[in-house]
Short mmCIF file of C-alpha atoms in Angstrom, two decimals:
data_model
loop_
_atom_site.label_atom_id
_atom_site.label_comp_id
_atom_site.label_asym_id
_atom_site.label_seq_id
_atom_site.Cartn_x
_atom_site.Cartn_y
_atom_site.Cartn_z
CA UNK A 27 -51.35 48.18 -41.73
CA UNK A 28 -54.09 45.52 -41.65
CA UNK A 29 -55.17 43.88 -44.56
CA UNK A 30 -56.11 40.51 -45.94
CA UNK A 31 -53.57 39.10 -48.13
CA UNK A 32 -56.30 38.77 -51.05
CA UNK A 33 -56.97 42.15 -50.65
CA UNK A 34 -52.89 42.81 -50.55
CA UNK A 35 -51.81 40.84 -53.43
CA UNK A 36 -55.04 42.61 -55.34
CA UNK A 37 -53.61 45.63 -54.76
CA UNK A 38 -49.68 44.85 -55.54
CA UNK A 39 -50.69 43.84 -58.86
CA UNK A 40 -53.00 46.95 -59.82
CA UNK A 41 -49.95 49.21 -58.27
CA UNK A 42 -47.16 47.20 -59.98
CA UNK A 43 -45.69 46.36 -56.78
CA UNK A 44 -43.13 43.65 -55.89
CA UNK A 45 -44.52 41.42 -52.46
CA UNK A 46 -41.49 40.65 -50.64
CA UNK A 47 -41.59 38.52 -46.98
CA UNK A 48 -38.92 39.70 -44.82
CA UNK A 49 -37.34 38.24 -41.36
CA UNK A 50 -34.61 38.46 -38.87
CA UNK A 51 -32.38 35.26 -38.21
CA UNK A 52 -29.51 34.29 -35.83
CA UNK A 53 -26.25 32.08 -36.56
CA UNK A 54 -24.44 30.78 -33.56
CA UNK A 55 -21.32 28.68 -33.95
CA UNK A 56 -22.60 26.53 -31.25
CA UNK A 57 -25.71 25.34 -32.99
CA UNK A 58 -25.71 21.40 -34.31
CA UNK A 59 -27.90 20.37 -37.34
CA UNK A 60 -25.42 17.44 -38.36
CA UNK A 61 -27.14 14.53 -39.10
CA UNK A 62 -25.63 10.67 -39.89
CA UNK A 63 -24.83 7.61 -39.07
CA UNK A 64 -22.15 5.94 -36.31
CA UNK A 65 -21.93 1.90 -35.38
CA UNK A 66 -24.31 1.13 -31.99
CA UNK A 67 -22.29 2.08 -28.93
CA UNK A 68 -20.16 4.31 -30.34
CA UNK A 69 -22.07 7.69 -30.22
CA UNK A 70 -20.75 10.30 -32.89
CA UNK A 71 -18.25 12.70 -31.29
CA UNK A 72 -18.35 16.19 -32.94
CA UNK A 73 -16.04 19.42 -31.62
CA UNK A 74 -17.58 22.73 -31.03
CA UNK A 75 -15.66 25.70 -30.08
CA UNK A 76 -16.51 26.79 -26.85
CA UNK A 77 -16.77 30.81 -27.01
CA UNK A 78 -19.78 31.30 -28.48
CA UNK A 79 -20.02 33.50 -31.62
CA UNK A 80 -22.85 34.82 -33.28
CA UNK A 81 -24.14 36.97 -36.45
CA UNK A 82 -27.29 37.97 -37.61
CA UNK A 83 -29.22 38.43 -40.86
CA UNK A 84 -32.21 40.09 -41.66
CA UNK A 85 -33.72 39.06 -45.57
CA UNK A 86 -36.08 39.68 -47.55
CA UNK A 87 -37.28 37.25 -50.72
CA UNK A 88 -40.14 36.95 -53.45
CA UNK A 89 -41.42 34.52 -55.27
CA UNK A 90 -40.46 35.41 -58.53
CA UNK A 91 -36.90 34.66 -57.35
CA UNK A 92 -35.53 37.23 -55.97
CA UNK A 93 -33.57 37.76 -52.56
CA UNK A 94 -32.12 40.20 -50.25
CA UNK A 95 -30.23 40.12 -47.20
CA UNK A 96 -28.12 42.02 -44.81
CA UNK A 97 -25.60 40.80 -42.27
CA UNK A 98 -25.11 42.93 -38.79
CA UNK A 99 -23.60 41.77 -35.54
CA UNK A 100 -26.14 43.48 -33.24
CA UNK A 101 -29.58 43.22 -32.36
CA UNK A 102 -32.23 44.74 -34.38
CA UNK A 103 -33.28 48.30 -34.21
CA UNK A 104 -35.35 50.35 -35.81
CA UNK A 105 -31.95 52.27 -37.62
CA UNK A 106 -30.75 48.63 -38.76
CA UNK A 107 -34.08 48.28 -40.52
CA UNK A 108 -34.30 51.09 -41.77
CA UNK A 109 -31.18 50.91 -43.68
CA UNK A 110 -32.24 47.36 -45.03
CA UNK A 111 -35.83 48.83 -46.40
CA UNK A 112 -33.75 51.55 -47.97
CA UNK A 113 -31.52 49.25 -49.82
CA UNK A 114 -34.46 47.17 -50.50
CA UNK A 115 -36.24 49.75 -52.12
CA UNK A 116 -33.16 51.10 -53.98
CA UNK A 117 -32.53 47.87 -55.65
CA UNK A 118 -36.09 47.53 -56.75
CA UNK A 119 -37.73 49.12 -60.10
CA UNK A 120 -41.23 48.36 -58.18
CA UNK A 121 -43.05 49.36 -55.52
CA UNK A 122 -41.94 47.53 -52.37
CA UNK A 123 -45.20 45.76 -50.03
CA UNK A 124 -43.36 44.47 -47.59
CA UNK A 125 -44.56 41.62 -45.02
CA UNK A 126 -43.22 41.13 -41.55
CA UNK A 127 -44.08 39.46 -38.47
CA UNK A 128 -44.99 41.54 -35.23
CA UNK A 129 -41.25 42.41 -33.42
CA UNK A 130 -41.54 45.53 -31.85
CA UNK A 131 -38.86 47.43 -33.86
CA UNK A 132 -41.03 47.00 -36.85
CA UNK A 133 -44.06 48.98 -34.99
CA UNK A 134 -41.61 51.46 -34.00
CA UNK A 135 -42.02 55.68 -34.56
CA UNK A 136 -38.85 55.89 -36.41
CA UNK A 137 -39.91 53.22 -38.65
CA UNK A 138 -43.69 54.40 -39.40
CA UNK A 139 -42.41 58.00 -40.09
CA UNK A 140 -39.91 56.98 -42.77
CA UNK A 141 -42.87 54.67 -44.13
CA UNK A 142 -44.83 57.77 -44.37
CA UNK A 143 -42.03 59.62 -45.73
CA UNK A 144 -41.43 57.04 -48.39
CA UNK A 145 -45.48 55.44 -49.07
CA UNK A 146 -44.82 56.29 -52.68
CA UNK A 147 -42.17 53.49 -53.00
CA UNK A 148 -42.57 51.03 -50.14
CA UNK A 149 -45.75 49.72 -47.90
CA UNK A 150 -46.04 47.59 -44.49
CA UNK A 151 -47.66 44.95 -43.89
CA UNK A 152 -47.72 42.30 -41.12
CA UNK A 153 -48.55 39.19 -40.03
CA UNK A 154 -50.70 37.26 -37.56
CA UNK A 155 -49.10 37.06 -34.48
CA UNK A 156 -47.41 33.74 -33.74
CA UNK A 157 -47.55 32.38 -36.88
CA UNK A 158 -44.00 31.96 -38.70
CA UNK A 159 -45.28 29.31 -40.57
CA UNK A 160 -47.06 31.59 -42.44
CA UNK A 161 -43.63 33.38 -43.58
CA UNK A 162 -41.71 31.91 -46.68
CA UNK A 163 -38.27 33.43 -45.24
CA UNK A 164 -38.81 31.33 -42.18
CA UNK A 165 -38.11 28.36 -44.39
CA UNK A 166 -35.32 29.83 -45.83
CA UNK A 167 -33.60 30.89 -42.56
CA UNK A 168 -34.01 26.72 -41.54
CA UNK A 169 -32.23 25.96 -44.93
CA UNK A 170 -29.61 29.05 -44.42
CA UNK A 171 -28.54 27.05 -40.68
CA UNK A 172 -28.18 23.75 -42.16
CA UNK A 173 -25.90 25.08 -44.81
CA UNK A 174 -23.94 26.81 -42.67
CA UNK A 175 -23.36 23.68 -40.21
CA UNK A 176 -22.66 21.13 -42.96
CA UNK A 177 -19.07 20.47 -43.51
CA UNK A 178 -16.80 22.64 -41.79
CA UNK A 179 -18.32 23.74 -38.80
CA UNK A 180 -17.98 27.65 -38.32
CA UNK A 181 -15.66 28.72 -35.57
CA UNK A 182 -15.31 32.72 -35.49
CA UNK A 183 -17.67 35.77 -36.63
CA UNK A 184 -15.74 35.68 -39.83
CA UNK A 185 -16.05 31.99 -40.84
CA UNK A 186 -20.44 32.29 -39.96
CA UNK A 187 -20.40 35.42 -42.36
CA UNK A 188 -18.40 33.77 -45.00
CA UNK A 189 -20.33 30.84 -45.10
CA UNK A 190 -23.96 33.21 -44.70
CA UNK A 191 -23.19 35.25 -47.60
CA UNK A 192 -22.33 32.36 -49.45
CA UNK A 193 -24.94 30.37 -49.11
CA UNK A 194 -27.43 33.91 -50.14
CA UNK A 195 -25.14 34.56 -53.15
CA UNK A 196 -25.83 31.60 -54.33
CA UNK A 197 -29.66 31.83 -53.89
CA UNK A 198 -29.47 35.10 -55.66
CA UNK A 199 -27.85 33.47 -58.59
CA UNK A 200 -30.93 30.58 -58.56
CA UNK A 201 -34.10 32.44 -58.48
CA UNK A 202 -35.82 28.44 -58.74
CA UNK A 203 -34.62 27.62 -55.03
CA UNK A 204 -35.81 30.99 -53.59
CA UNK A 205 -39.21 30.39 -55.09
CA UNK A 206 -39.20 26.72 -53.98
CA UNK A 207 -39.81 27.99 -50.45
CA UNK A 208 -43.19 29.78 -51.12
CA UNK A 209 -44.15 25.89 -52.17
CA UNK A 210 -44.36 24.88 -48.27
CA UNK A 211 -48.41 23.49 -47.62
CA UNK A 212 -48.60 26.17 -44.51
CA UNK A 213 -48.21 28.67 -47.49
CA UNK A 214 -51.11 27.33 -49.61
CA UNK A 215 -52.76 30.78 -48.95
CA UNK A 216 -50.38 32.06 -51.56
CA UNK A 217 -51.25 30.19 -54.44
CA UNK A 218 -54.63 28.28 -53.76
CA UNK A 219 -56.24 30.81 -55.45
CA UNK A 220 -54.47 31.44 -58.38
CA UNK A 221 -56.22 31.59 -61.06
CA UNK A 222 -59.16 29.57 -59.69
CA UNK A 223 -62.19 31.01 -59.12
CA UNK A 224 -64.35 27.88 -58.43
CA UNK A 225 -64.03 25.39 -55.18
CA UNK A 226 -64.05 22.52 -56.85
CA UNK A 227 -60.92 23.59 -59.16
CA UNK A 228 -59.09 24.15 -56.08
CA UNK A 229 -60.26 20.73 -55.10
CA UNK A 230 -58.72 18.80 -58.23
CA UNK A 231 -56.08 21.31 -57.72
CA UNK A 232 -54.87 20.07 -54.01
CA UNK A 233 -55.64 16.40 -55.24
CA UNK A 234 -53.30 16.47 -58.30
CA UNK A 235 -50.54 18.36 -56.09
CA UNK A 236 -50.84 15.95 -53.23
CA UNK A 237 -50.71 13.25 -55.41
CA UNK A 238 -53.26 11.11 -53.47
CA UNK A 239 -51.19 11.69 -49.76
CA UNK A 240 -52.47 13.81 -46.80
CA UNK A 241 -51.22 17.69 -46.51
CA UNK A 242 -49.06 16.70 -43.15
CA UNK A 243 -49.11 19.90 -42.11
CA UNK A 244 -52.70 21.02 -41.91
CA UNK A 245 -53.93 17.66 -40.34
CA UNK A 246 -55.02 17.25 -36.85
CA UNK A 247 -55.15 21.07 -36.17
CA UNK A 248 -56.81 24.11 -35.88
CA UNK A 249 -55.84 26.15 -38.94
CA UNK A 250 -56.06 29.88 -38.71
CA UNK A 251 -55.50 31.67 -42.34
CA UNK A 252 -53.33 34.62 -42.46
CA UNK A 253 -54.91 38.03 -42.51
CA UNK A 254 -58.35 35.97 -42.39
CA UNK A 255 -60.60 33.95 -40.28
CA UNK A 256 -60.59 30.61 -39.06
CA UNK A 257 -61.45 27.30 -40.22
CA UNK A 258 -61.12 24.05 -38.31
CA UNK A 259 -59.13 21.06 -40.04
CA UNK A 260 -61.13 17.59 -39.01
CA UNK A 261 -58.56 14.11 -38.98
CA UNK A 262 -59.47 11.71 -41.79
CA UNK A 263 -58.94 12.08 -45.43
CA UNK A 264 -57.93 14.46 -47.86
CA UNK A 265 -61.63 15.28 -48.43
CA UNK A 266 -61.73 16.52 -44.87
CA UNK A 267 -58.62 18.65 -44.91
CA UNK A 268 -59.53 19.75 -48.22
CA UNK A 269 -62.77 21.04 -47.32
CA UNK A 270 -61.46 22.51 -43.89
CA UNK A 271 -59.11 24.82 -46.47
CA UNK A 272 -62.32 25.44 -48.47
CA UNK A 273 -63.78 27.00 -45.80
CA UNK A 274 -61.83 29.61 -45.07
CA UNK A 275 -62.31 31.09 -48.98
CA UNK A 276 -65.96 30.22 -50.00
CA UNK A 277 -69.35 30.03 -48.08
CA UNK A 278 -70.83 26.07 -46.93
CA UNK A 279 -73.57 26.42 -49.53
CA UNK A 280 -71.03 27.00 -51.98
CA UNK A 281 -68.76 24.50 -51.58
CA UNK A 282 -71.04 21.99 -51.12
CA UNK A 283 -72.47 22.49 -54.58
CA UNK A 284 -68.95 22.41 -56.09
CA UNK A 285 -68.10 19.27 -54.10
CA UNK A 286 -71.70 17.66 -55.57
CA UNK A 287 -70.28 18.67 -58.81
CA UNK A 288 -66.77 17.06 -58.65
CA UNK A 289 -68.70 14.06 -57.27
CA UNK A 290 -71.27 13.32 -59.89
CA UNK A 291 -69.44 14.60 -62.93
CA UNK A 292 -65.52 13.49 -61.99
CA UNK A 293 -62.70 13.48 -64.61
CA UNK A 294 -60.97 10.79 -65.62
CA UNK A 295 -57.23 11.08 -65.45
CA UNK A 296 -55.08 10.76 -68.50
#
């Protein structure tokens, strides 16, 4: 289904639905993410088993906190996810609107006729293509890898599950760190317009969140909005990126007025 994420988050909240972002990840035992230090000559020597393991894990978190995951050796199918949206929706007093990017085993016919079997309790939704920057569980599948490759490096099936399913226990029991990841600037769309309803709040907003620094992320690029249009991001100063992010929300006329405003009537900070 098709839908701008205003319009999606508008209607989760009138249907007391939960918004959950969902992904598929891969672990390999053969994957290094070790960072440090070593005296100059004497590069850092680290041993890897050399039969190459692997498990996979699709999850699923929102950002009030919560997470879900499940761990299965095989590719993804459209039975494997399946079974995850059932548990999903089973462990959920809410309606489920769930977001995904654009794999083909989430278009499948097996999936969309169990959607339509089961609208009442869970809803589709997906993402622009080529854009998992725009998912939250993107960031936590980066976090997930470095976890699992600090200390003792993983050698079997066994040792990557162990340390998966610790790592996602433990974000279960710390709703904080599963929200932190919807705090990632590619995600501004999520929370930009909170409870803001003018430009020029969004404007102090950004400015008392970025704390005077550029938003690295959006500069010197073209920056398509999920589920929306596009608006292009000019180099130079916050004022530029700002505005580029403006765009994509509120008319020229519009913002221009509320940037006039700021301008001749700022506030002085406490």
């Amino acid at each position: 289904e098709s839908e701008e994420y205003p319009a999606i988050s508008k209607r989760a909240k009138a249907e007391n639905a939960i918004l959950y972002w969902a992904d598929e990840t891969g672990v390999s035992n053969c994957e290094i993410v070790e960072r440090g230090f070593s005296p100059k000559g004497c590069p850092p020597v680290l041993p890897v088993e050399t039969k190459r393991r692997r498990v996979n894990m699709i999850s699923a978190l929102s950002s009030q906190g919560k997470v879900r995951f499940m761990i299965y050796q095989d590719t993804m199918n459209q039975q494997r996810l399946i079974r995850f949206m059932e548990r999903l929706v089973r462990s959920s007093e809410q309606k489920v609107f769930l977001i995904l990017d654009n794999l083909k085993v989430h278009h499948g016919k097996l999936v969309a006729a169990w959607l339509e079997k089961h609208k009442d309790k869970i809803e589709m939704f997906f993402l622009p293509p080529y854009a998992p920057e725009y998912n939250p569980d993107e960031y936590l599948n980066h976090a997930l890898k470095i976890s699992v490759h600090s200390g003792q490096l993983p050698y079997t099936t066994e040792d990557i599950s162990h340390k998966i399913q610790s790592f996602m226990r433990k974000l279960q029991h710390h709703p904080p760190l599963v929200s932190s990841f919807f705090r990632h600037p590619a995600l501004s769309y999520l929370y930009l317009l909170k409870n803001i309803k003018q430009p020029c709040e969004i404007v102090r907003k950004c400015l008392a969140d970025a704390r005077g620094q550029r938003i690295g992320v959006l500069h010197r690029r073209r920056f398509q909005h999920p589920f929306s249009g596009e608006a292009n991001i000019h180099t130079g100063s916050n004022t530029a990126v700002l505005v580029g992010l403006l765009e994509i929300f509120f008319p020229a006329s519009t913002i221009s007025n509320s940037l006039e405003t700021l301008t001749s009537s700022p506030q002085k900070e406490k």
